[in-house]
Amino acid sequence: MSPALLVIAHGSRDPRHAATVHALTGRVRALRPGLRVETAFLDFNTPSVGQALSSLYLSGVREVVALPLLLTRAFHAKSDIPAALAESTSRLPGLSVRVADVLGPSPLLLTALDRRLTEAGLTPADRATTAVVLAAAGSTDPEAIAVIAETAREWRRTGWCAVRPAFASAALPRTEDAVRALRAEGFERVAVAPYVIAPGRLPDRIAAGAGAAGADVVADVLGAAPELARLLLRRFDAAATAPARLPALTA
């Protein structure tokens, strides 16, 4: 039996968050019908990680790939998720959990960002004359901030005339400041692309900042983009076939 996939999302009081996560995992199931895919949340929503693993265990599953639904390796990936998984494996004899890599960085994420900007009204011809703000949720983790900055540089190389990182919390600049800075540099068209998976408080803050600064285009969150579903399966396959190179937790 192949391992089950447990997608671990952050969770939110905003009902759009869980709905978007479930839409994404539903797309993953459609891409690979034989794979068991379940969802858990760190906070606010159910099931919790422990509840989801207990349910899998009671149904006979003994091997799980836990996939953090996160774009960078920050506190949740380094602390919260390993702690939740360790608690479950300590009380479920014989359960083996391998931890997949977070989603970013990946070229598939850049393609998903392009998709959302196209849906917001930009065309391929607009790339050379449009400056983009890559608006992430934010983190105090230097590694996560560095990854966002590198992602912005990589995306710039695909043809946008400028790409600048911004953050909704914990780090600077804010979205509105990045938009205004690009205006001050002479860019006539500025677009904001939320580098966030699901709706919630921080994505709303990104949209509000973009609106306050007069951004010309504001894309939607990444959501259940097909590129994200394919990326989840890539991370799952890497964890399932190369366990020696990934953290493993076994009771």
PDB file of C-alpha atoms in Angstrom:
ATOM      1  CA  MET A   1       0.000   0.000   0.000  1.00  0.00           C
ATOM      2  CA  SER A   2       1.387   3.419  -0.942  1.00  0.00           C
ATOM      3  CA  PRO A   3       1.547   6.070   1.797  1.00  0.00           C
ATOM      4  CA  ALA A   4      -1.414   8.331   2.358  1.00  0.00           C
ATOM      5  CA  LEU A   5      -0.941  12.045   1.796  1.00  0.00           C
ATOM      6  CA  LEU A   6      -1.786  14.360   4.690  1.00  0.00           C
ATOM      7  CA  VAL A   7      -1.835  18.011   3.613  1.00  0.00           C
ATOM      8  CA  ILE A   8      -1.289  20.274   6.625  1.00  0.00           C
ATOM      9  CA  ALA A   9      -2.635  23.804   6.234  1.00  0.00           C
ATOM     10  CA  HIS A  10      -2.364  26.740   8.612  1.00  0.00           C
ATOM     11  CA  GLY A  11      -6.084  27.251   9.239  1.00  0.00           C
ATOM     12  CA  SER A  12      -8.085  30.458   9.638  1.00  0.00           C
ATOM     13  CA  ARG A  13     -11.262  31.867  11.147  1.00  0.00           C
ATOM     14  CA  ASP A  14     -12.132  32.949   7.604  1.00  0.00           C
ATOM     15  CA  PRO A  15     -14.286  30.178   6.078  1.00  0.00           C
ATOM     16  CA  ARG A  16     -12.818  30.897   2.641  1.00  0.00           C
ATOM     17  CA  HIS A  17      -9.487  29.516   3.840  1.00  0.00           C
ATOM     18  CA  ALA A  18     -10.630  25.966   4.567  1.00  0.00           C
ATOM     19  CA  ALA A  19     -12.854  25.945   1.471  1.00  0.00           C
ATOM     20  CA  THR A  20      -9.868  26.846  -0.701  1.00  0.00           C
ATOM     21  CA  VAL A  21      -7.645  24.214   0.919  1.00  0.00           C
ATOM     22  CA  HIS A  22     -10.295  21.546   0.354  1.00  0.00           C
ATOM     23  CA  ALA A  23     -10.689  22.635  -3.264  1.00  0.00           C
ATOM     24  CA  LEU A  24      -6.927  22.220  -3.740  1.00  0.00           C
ATOM     25  CA  THR A  25      -6.798  18.776  -2.143  1.00  0.00           C
ATOM     26  CA  GLY A  26      -9.823  17.793  -4.220  1.00  0.00           C
ATOM     27  CA  ARG A  27      -7.875  18.694  -7.341  1.00  0.00           C
ATOM     28  CA  VAL A  28      -4.982  16.538  -6.110  1.00  0.00           C
ATOM     29  CA  ARG A  29      -7.358  13.591  -5.698  1.00  0.00           C
ATOM     30  CA  ALA A  30      -8.662  14.110  -9.221  1.00  0.00           C
ATOM     31  CA  LEU A  31      -5.124  14.049 -10.608  1.00  0.00           C
ATOM     32  CA  ARG A  32      -4.285  10.784  -8.802  1.00  0.00           C
ATOM     33  CA  PRO A  33      -7.457   8.823  -8.029  1.00  0.00           C
ATOM     34  CA  GLY A  34      -5.655   5.946  -6.277  1.00  0.00           C
ATOM     35  CA  LEU A  35      -4.004   8.158  -3.698  1.00  0.00           C
ATOM     36  CA  ARG A  36      -5.642   8.732  -0.343  1.00  0.00           C
ATOM     37  CA  VAL A  37      -5.492  12.456   0.380  1.00  0.00           C
ATOM     38  CA  GLU A  38      -6.563  13.963   3.699  1.00  0.00           C
ATOM     39  CA  THR A  39      -6.383  17.481   5.123  1.00  0.00           C
ATOM     40  CA  ALA A  40      -5.445  18.770   8.575  1.00  0.00           C
ATOM     41  CA  PHE A  41      -5.077  22.226  10.086  1.00  0.00           C
ATOM     42  CA  LEU A  42      -2.689  23.675  12.640  1.00  0.00           C
ATOM     43  CA  ASP A  43      -5.244  26.073  14.084  1.00  0.00           C
ATOM     44  CA  PHE A  44      -8.853  27.315  13.904  1.00  0.00           C
ATOM     45  CA  ASN A  45     -10.188  24.483  11.681  1.00  0.00           C
ATOM     46  CA  THR A  46     -10.675  20.758  12.074  1.00  0.00           C
ATOM     47  CA  PRO A  47      -9.417  18.138  11.887  1.00  0.00           C
ATOM     48  CA  SER A  48      -6.201  18.862  13.715  1.00  0.00           C
ATOM     49  CA  VAL A  49      -3.038  17.016  12.742  1.00  0.00           C
ATOM     50  CA  GLY A  50      -3.543  14.573  15.599  1.00  0.00           C
ATOM     51  CA  GLN A  51      -7.177  13.955  14.702  1.00  0.00           C
ATOM     52  CA  ALA A  52      -6.375  13.356  11.042  1.00  0.00           C
ATOM     53  CA  LEU A  53      -3.545  10.944  11.827  1.00  0.00           C
ATOM     54  CA  SER A  54      -5.703   9.065  14.323  1.00  0.00           C
ATOM     55  CA  SER A  55      -8.427   8.685  11.704  1.00  0.00           C
ATOM     56  CA  LEU A  56      -5.942   7.394   9.144  1.00  0.00           C
ATOM     57  CA  TYR A  57      -4.494   4.991  11.695  1.00  0.00           C
ATOM     58  CA  LEU A  58      -7.893   3.597  12.691  1.00  0.00           C
ATOM     59  CA  SER A  59      -8.626   2.929   9.019  1.00  0.00           C
ATOM     60  CA  GLY A  60      -5.485   0.793   8.750  1.00  0.00           C
ATOM     61  CA  VAL A  61      -2.997   3.299   7.324  1.00  0.00           C
ATOM     62  CA  ARG A  62       0.525   2.875   8.694  1.00  0.00           C
ATOM     63  CA  GLU A  63       2.530   5.066   6.301  1.00  0.00           C
ATOM     64  CA  VAL A  64       1.847   8.764   5.806  1.00  0.00           C
ATOM     65  CA  VAL A  65       3.558  11.569   3.943  1.00  0.00           C
ATOM     66  CA  ALA A  66       2.846  14.821   5.771  1.00  0.00           C
ATOM     67  CA  LEU A  67       3.009  17.782   3.410  1.00  0.00           C
ATOM     68  CA  PRO A  68       3.154  21.301   4.865  1.00  0.00           C
ATOM     69  CA  LEU A  69       0.921  23.565   2.770  1.00  0.00           C
ATOM     70  CA  LEU A  70       3.442  26.363   3.168  1.00  0.00           C
ATOM     71  CA  LEU A  71       5.451  28.410   0.695  1.00  0.00           C
ATOM     72  CA  THR A  72       8.567  28.788   2.858  1.00  0.00           C
ATOM     73  CA  ARG A  73      10.321  27.013   5.715  1.00  0.00           C
ATOM     74  CA  ALA A  74       9.496  29.281   8.623  1.00  0.00           C
ATOM     75  CA  PHE A  75       8.266  28.666  12.197  1.00  0.00           C
ATOM     76  CA  HIS A  76       5.303  26.451  11.283  1.00  0.00           C
ATOM     77  CA  ALA A  77       7.447  24.158   9.151  1.00  0.00           C
ATOM     78  CA  LYS A  78      10.359  24.072  11.570  1.00  0.00           C
ATOM     79  CA  SER A  79       8.493  23.824  14.878  1.00  0.00           C
ATOM     80  CA  ASP A  80       4.691  23.509  14.888  1.00  0.00           C
ATOM     81  CA  ILE A  81       4.320  20.726  12.346  1.00  0.00           C
ATOM     82  CA  PRO A  82       7.187  18.522  13.634  1.00  0.00           C
ATOM     83  CA  ALA A  83       5.814  18.865  17.173  1.00  0.00           C
ATOM     84  CA  ALA A  84       2.301  17.868  16.121  1.00  0.00           C
ATOM     85  CA  LEU A  85       3.600  14.888  14.150  1.00  0.00           C
ATOM     86  CA  ALA A  86       5.863  13.742  16.981  1.00  0.00           C
ATOM     87  CA  GLU A  87       2.954  13.789  19.421  1.00  0.00           C
ATOM     88  CA  SER A  88       0.885  11.570  17.142  1.00  0.00           C
ATOM     89  CA  THR A  89       3.610   9.054  16.319  1.00  0.00           C
ATOM     90  CA  SER A  90       4.386   8.670  20.029  1.00  0.00           C
ATOM     91  CA  ARG A  91       0.856   7.380  20.728  1.00  0.00           C
ATOM     92  CA  LEU A  92       0.132   5.440  17.517  1.00  0.00           C
ATOM     93  CA  PRO A  93       2.323   2.292  17.465  1.00  0.00           C
ATOM     94  CA  GLY A  94       3.733   1.396  14.071  1.00  0.00           C
ATOM     95  CA  LEU A  95       2.775   4.657  12.378  1.00  0.00           C
ATOM     96  CA  SER A  96       5.503   6.008  10.098  1.00  0.00           C
ATOM     97  CA  VAL A  97       5.339   9.638   8.960  1.00  0.00           C
ATOM     98  CA  ARG A  98       7.667  11.137   6.396  1.00  0.00           C
ATOM     99  CA  VAL A  99       7.702  14.908   6.055  1.00  0.00           C
ATOM    100  CA  ALA A 100       7.684  16.387   2.565  1.00  0.00           C
ATOM    101  CA  ASP A 101       9.342  19.649   1.632  1.00  0.00           C
ATOM    102  CA  VAL A 102       7.369  22.893   1.718  1.00  0.00           C
ATOM    103  CA  LEU A 103       6.069  24.060  -1.643  1.00  0.00           C
ATOM    104  CA  GLY A 104       8.492  26.860  -2.381  1.00  0.00           C
ATOM    105  CA  PRO A 105      10.555  27.687  -4.208  1.00  0.00           C
ATOM    106  CA  SER A 106       9.368  26.099  -7.446  1.00  0.00           C
ATOM    107  CA  PRO A 107       8.915  27.151 -11.084  1.00  0.00           C
ATOM    108  CA  LEU A 108       5.353  25.839 -10.805  1.00  0.00           C
ATOM    109  CA  LEU A 109       4.595  28.567  -8.271  1.00  0.00           C
ATOM    110  CA  LEU A 110       5.816  31.211 -10.717  1.00  0.00           C
ATOM    111  CA  THR A 111       3.549  29.734 -13.382  1.00  0.00           C
ATOM    112  CA  ALA A 112       0.624  29.864 -10.941  1.00  0.00           C
ATOM    113  CA  LEU A 113       1.399  33.526 -10.196  1.00  0.00           C
ATOM    114  CA  ASP A 114       1.416  34.241 -13.926  1.00  0.00           C
ATOM    115  CA  ARG A 115      -1.937  32.476 -14.220  1.00  0.00           C
ATOM    116  CA  ARG A 116      -3.509  34.675 -11.551  1.00  0.00           C
ATOM    117  CA  LEU A 117      -2.195  37.873 -13.165  1.00  0.00           C
ATOM    118  CA  THR A 118      -3.557  36.759 -16.544  1.00  0.00           C
ATOM    119  CA  GLU A 119      -6.931  36.110 -14.934  1.00  0.00           C
ATOM    120  CA  ALA A 120      -6.751  39.623 -13.458  1.00  0.00           C
ATOM    121  CA  GLY A 121      -6.433  41.101 -16.930  1.00  0.00           C
ATOM    122  CA  LEU A 122      -2.765  41.194 -17.921  1.00  0.00           C
ATOM    123  CA  THR A 123      -1.577  39.714 -21.209  1.00  0.00           C
ATOM    124  CA  PRO A 124       1.845  38.339 -22.225  1.00  0.00           C
ATOM    125  CA  ALA A 125       2.458  41.616 -24.059  1.00  0.00           C
ATOM    126  CA  ASP A 126       2.124  43.496 -20.757  1.00  0.00           C
ATOM    127  CA  ARG A 127       5.063  41.758 -19.079  1.00  0.00           C
ATOM    128  CA  ALA A 128       7.750  44.081 -20.398  1.00  0.00           C
ATOM    129  CA  THR A 129       5.897  47.193 -19.216  1.00  0.00           C
ATOM    130  CA  THR A 130       4.481  46.000 -15.893  1.00  0.00           C
ATOM    131  CA  ALA A 131       6.157  46.124 -12.493  1.00  0.00           C
ATOM    132  CA  VAL A 132       4.940  43.506 -10.035  1.00  0.00           C
ATOM    133  CA  VAL A 133       4.808  43.407  -6.254  1.00  0.00           C
ATOM    134  CA  LEU A 134       5.219  39.846  -4.958  1.00  0.00           C
ATOM    135  CA  ALA A 135       3.197  40.192  -1.771  1.00  0.00           C
ATOM    136  CA  ALA A 136       3.861  37.441   0.787  1.00  0.00           C
ATOM    137  CA  ALA A 137       2.284  36.915   4.203  1.00  0.00           C
ATOM    138  CA  GLY A 138       5.521  37.737   6.004  1.00  0.00           C
ATOM    139  CA  SER A 139       7.807  36.089   8.543  1.00  0.00           C
ATOM    140  CA  THR A 140      10.491  36.891  11.091  1.00  0.00           C
ATOM    141  CA  ASP A 141      12.542  33.944   9.826  1.00  0.00           C
ATOM    142  CA  PRO A 142      15.564  35.176   7.813  1.00  0.00           C
ATOM    143  CA  GLU A 143      15.573  32.018   5.683  1.00  0.00           C
ATOM    144  CA  ALA A 144      11.948  32.577   4.658  1.00  0.00           C
ATOM    145  CA  ILE A 145      12.560  36.256   3.845  1.00  0.00           C
ATOM    146  CA  ALA A 146      15.584  35.315   1.730  1.00  0.00           C
ATOM    147  CA  VAL A 147      13.550  32.753  -0.201  1.00  0.00           C
ATOM    148  CA  ILE A 148      10.868  35.350  -1.008  1.00  0.00           C
ATOM    149  CA  ALA A 149      13.546  37.776  -2.243  1.00  0.00           C
ATOM    150  CA  GLU A 150      15.098  35.088  -4.434  1.00  0.00           C
ATOM    151  CA  THR A 151      11.673  34.122  -5.775  1.00  0.00           C
ATOM    152  CA  ALA A 152      11.123  37.746  -6.796  1.00  0.00           C
ATOM    153  CA  ARG A 153      14.476  37.763  -8.611  1.00  0.00           C
ATOM    154  CA  GLU A 154      13.693  34.506 -10.407  1.00  0.00           C
ATOM    155  CA  TRP A 155      10.276  35.759 -11.467  1.00  0.00           C
ATOM    156  CA  ARG A 156      11.805  38.983 -12.784  1.00  0.00           C
ATOM    157  CA  ARG A 157      13.969  36.881 -15.122  1.00  0.00           C
ATOM    158  CA  THR A 158      10.833  35.553 -16.851  1.00  0.00           C
ATOM    159  CA  GLY A 159      10.132  38.907 -18.457  1.00  0.00           C
ATOM    160  CA  TRP A 160       8.459  41.287 -16.003  1.00  0.00           C
ATOM    161  CA  CYS A 161      10.145  44.681 -16.069  1.00  0.00           C
ATOM    162  CA  ALA A 162      10.452  44.669 -12.268  1.00  0.00           C
ATOM    163  CA  VAL A 163       9.440  42.394  -9.397  1.00  0.00           C
ATOM    164  CA  ARG A 164       9.729  43.527  -5.781  1.00  0.00           C
ATOM    165  CA  PRO A 165       8.901  41.556  -2.632  1.00  0.00           C
ATOM    166  CA  ALA A 166       6.543  42.900   0.011  1.00  0.00           C
ATOM    167  CA  PHE A 167       4.941  41.531   3.164  1.00  0.00           C
ATOM    168  CA  ALA A 168       1.617  41.754   4.943  1.00  0.00           C
ATOM    169  CA  SER A 169       3.178  41.315   8.399  1.00  0.00           C
ATOM    170  CA  ALA A 170       6.410  40.750  10.329  1.00  0.00           C
ATOM    171  CA  ALA A 171       8.710  42.173   7.639  1.00  0.00           C
ATOM    172  CA  LEU A 172       9.042  45.215   5.412  1.00  0.00           C
ATOM    173  CA  PRO A 173       8.176  46.707   3.000  1.00  0.00           C
ATOM    174  CA  ARG A 174       4.386  46.542   3.164  1.00  0.00           C
ATOM    175  CA  THR A 175       2.457  46.061  -0.065  1.00  0.00           C
ATOM    176  CA  GLU A 176       1.372  49.690  -0.311  1.00  0.00           C
ATOM    177  CA  ASP A 177       4.919  50.932   0.227  1.00  0.00           C
ATOM    178  CA  ALA A 178       6.263  48.674  -2.515  1.00  0.00           C
ATOM    179  CA  VAL A 179       3.577  49.881  -4.932  1.00  0.00           C
ATOM    180  CA  ARG A 180       4.370  53.525  -4.168  1.00  0.00           C
ATOM    181  CA  ALA A 181       8.114  52.920  -4.506  1.00  0.00           C
ATOM    182  CA  LEU A 182       7.641  51.443  -7.976  1.00  0.00           C
ATOM    183  CA  ARG A 183       5.485  54.426  -8.949  1.00  0.00           C
ATOM    184  CA  ALA A 184       8.218  56.749  -7.707  1.00  0.00           C
ATOM    185  CA  GLU A 185      10.732  54.928  -9.897  1.00  0.00           C
ATOM    186  CA  GLY A 186       8.626  55.717 -12.952  1.00  0.00           C
ATOM    187  CA  PHE A 187       6.743  52.483 -13.595  1.00  0.00           C
ATOM    188  CA  GLU A 188       3.345  53.394 -15.027  1.00  0.00           C
ATOM    189  CA  ARG A 189       1.646  50.022 -14.534  1.00  0.00           C
ATOM    190  CA  VAL A 190       1.999  48.239 -11.197  1.00  0.00           C
ATOM    191  CA  ALA A 191       0.415  44.881 -10.406  1.00  0.00           C
ATOM    192  CA  VAL A 192       0.190  43.102  -7.056  1.00  0.00           C
ATOM    193  CA  ALA A 193       0.407  39.310  -6.951  1.00  0.00           C
ATOM    194  CA  PRO A 194      -0.386  37.753  -3.550  1.00  0.00           C
ATOM    195  CA  TYR A 195       2.121  34.992  -2.829  1.00  0.00           C
ATOM    196  CA  VAL A 196      -0.399  33.335  -0.525  1.00  0.00           C
ATOM    197  CA  ILE A 197      -2.264  30.064  -0.925  1.00  0.00           C
ATOM    198  CA  ALA A 198      -5.664  30.750   0.623  1.00  0.00           C
ATOM    199  CA  PRO A 199      -7.824  33.746   1.578  1.00  0.00           C
ATOM    200  CA  GLY A 200      -7.771  35.159   5.081  1.00  0.00           C
ATOM    201  CA  ARG A 201      -6.735  38.140   7.166  1.00  0.00           C
ATOM    202  CA  LEU A 202      -3.273  38.638   5.672  1.00  0.00           C
ATOM    203  CA  PRO A 203      -4.358  38.285   2.025  1.00  0.00           C
ATOM    204  CA  ASP A 204      -7.111  40.814   2.765  1.00  0.00           C
ATOM    205  CA  ARG A 205      -4.437  43.139   4.154  1.00  0.00           C
ATOM    206  CA  ILE A 206      -2.439  42.710   0.935  1.00  0.00           C
ATOM    207  CA  ALA A 207      -5.479  43.588  -1.175  1.00  0.00           C
ATOM    208  CA  ALA A 208      -6.277  46.608   1.004  1.00  0.00           C
ATOM    209  CA  GLY A 209      -2.717  47.890   0.743  1.00  0.00           C
ATOM    210  CA  ALA A 210      -2.725  47.429  -3.013  1.00  0.00           C
ATOM    211  CA  GLY A 211      -5.983  49.355  -3.281  1.00  0.00           C
ATOM    212  CA  ALA A 212      -4.815  52.160  -1.000  1.00  0.00           C
ATOM    213  CA  ALA A 213      -1.674  52.660  -3.067  1.00  0.00           C
ATOM    214  CA  GLY A 214      -3.563  52.610  -6.358  1.00  0.00           C
ATOM    215  CA  ALA A 215      -2.203  49.410  -7.889  1.00  0.00           C
ATOM    216  CA  ASP A 216      -3.503  48.933 -11.436  1.00  0.00           C
ATOM    217  CA  VAL A 217      -3.997  45.175 -11.131  1.00  0.00           C
ATOM    218  CA  VAL A 218      -4.518  42.976  -8.070  1.00  0.00           C
ATOM    219  CA  ALA A 219      -4.430  39.234  -8.629  1.00  0.00           C
ATOM    220  CA  ASP A 220      -6.218  36.583  -6.605  1.00  0.00           C
ATOM    221  CA  VAL A 221      -4.473  34.246  -4.154  1.00  0.00           C
ATOM    222  CA  LEU A 222      -2.887  31.111  -5.589  1.00  0.00           C
ATOM    223  CA  GLY A 223      -5.762  28.956  -4.337  1.00  0.00           C
ATOM    224  CA  ALA A 224      -6.546  25.708  -6.112  1.00  0.00           C
ATOM    225  CA  ALA A 225      -4.451  26.524  -9.170  1.00  0.00           C
ATOM    226  CA  PRO A 226      -3.638  23.382 -11.182  1.00  0.00           C
ATOM    227  CA  GLU A 227       0.063  24.132 -10.820  1.00  0.00           C
ATOM    228  CA  LEU A 228      -0.251  23.886  -7.037  1.00  0.00           C
ATOM    229  CA  ALA A 229      -1.995  20.528  -7.278  1.00  0.00           C
ATOM    230  CA  ARG A 230       0.811  19.209  -9.477  1.00  0.00           C
ATOM    231  CA  LEU A 231       3.396  20.610  -7.075  1.00  0.00           C
ATOM    232  CA  LEU A 232       1.789  18.838  -4.124  1.00  0.00           C
ATOM    233  CA  LEU A 233       2.105  15.561  -5.975  1.00  0.00           C
ATOM    234  CA  ARG A 234       5.755  16.268  -6.808  1.00  0.00           C
ATOM    235  CA  ARG A 235       6.516  16.901  -3.144  1.00  0.00           C
ATOM    236  CA  PHE A 236       4.596  13.760  -2.176  1.00  0.00           C
ATOM    237  CA  ASP A 237       6.452  11.595  -4.697  1.00  0.00           C
ATOM    238  CA  ALA A 238       9.836  12.910  -3.573  1.00  0.00           C
ATOM    239  CA  ALA A 239       9.047  12.090   0.051  1.00  0.00           C
ATOM    240  CA  ALA A 240       7.530   8.707  -0.729  1.00  0.00           C
ATOM    241  CA  THR A 241      10.427   7.517  -2.892  1.00  0.00           C
ATOM    242  CA  ALA A 242      13.414   9.081  -1.118  1.00  0.00           C
ATOM    243  CA  PRO A 243      12.708   8.719   2.623  1.00  0.00           C
ATOM    244  CA  ALA A 244      16.371   8.645   3.574  1.00  0.00           C
ATOM    245  CA  ARG A 245      16.764  12.299   2.589  1.00  0.00           C
ATOM    246  CA  LEU A 246      13.746  13.541   4.534  1.00  0.00           C
ATOM    247  CA  PRO A 247      12.834  13.727   8.216  1.00  0.00           C
ATOM    248  CA  ALA A 248      11.068  10.596   9.429  1.00  0.00           C
ATOM    249  CA  LEU A 249       9.006  10.105  12.561  1.00  0.00           C
ATOM    250  CA  THR A 250       8.170   6.568  13.611  1.00  0.00           C
ATOM    251  CA  ALA A 251       6.605   5.322  16.808  1.00  0.00           C
TER     252      ALA A 251
END
